[in-house]
DNA sequence: CGAATTCGATACCGAACGGTATGGAAATCG
DNA sequence: CGATTTCCATACCGTTCGGTATCGAATTCG
């Protein structure tokens, strides 16, 4: 099937996926506005026209970057949801988050936070997009916790939305700290405290 | 005494403090880079040369703005430290923080976070400056909690630095949420959870 | 091979950026 | 009043921004 849809003309000489991965790092480190096209194309190893032909414009590239980041660098969040108990879902998420925020082979912190927070004019669009992206993760966690409440894995009366929000807040705060240079042990010590507040079904250890 | 140091020439025709307060709002809403000199001087009601004469340059203005913000809008943090018990220090801080992040007469969120997080070249200077500013607050809280441990107000073995970091993380995470549009009740619900993790001396209610 | 097509490098566009030179108006001194 | 000093408005500086027009080289189809 891919044989039949062979393209005419000179084929693209760079790997778009690889170029996208380079762009992830630049946006991650420098934020949306802080990443200039010169920075981006230099890191991607391609010229400006090539970038525009392959990805559209800076906004489109950024959205592709965020999607790729969610797929690769946030995979741990989806995996955490598969843990058998609510407590272990939360523990797994916060632990993996602390690790991800302090990987030595990647920029410190979290792209969807340092990508852009404040909102003036067109910049607000980016901030809103990232906020919605984070909210989607919070909602997925809330849905998992709601199921846990329904099956008695969390105490009755527990508000799954509020608990999901609390866990997300801790992860975001840790992201801010990681960006500021906090080390991995510090983040895990914070997770130690945070887990104390997670309600548990009586008599269950893990 | 102020009479003797009367200045020569035409006196400044605007109130520098009032102009600074206007600049606080612009930087708060739009961040360091997102706030252009055109935005700033328009809000301050003065011309560019007047701004440069009164404040130096954009960097200097921002530092003055952050100092003013800390003095006015973070006053609650210093007041919280005066509470009689460690628990009430933390509770007071997180409650007042949640309120401050959602004041209707001020921008949502926290200047020292949305002012600038990511760091490329010169932008890194601003991010570092703000990180140090936040760290100073965390250290002040840690010192207060260390005193609480010493006087038996917190369980022996409690790590005051780690606890202060945890509380700061929650406040920062709430700031991220507030910037994204979370309402006051949501933030307080998160504080409800967060307080569950704060160690308390046995037998003491508040 | 020749035609069609798409590649990528260079060079450029108008707009906005932070910052400043200039010059007339206003206020204070002697 | 006359001299001095400082104010503020305009207009401008070089640089960088996101985005694009141009054009020769490369590749594939018929």
mmCIF file of C-alpha atoms in Angstrom, chain B residues 77-85 89 144:
data_model
loop_
_atom_site.group_PDB
_atom_site.id
_atom_site.type_symbol
_atom_site.label_atom_id
_atom_site.label_comp_id
_atom_site.label_asym_id
_atom_site.label_seq_id
_atom_site.Cartn_x
_atom_site.Cartn_y
_atom_site.Cartn_z
ATOM 1 C CA UNK B 77 3.146 34.853 53.696
ATOM 2 C CA UNK B 78 5.044 36.818 56.328
ATOM 3 C CA UNK B 79 1.924 37.147 58.449
ATOM 4 C CA UNK B 80 1.362 33.399 58.304
ATOM 5 C CA UNK B 81 4.775 32.829 59.896
ATOM 6 C CA UNK B 82 3.554 34.575 63.017
ATOM 7 C CA UNK B 83 0.869 32.017 63.755
ATOM 8 C CA UNK B 84 1.458 30.271 67.089
ATOM 9 C CA UNK B 85 1.685 26.674 65.859
ATOM 10 C CA UNK B 89 1.347 28.630 60.043
ATOM 11 C CA UNK B 144 9.901 28.750 61.149
#
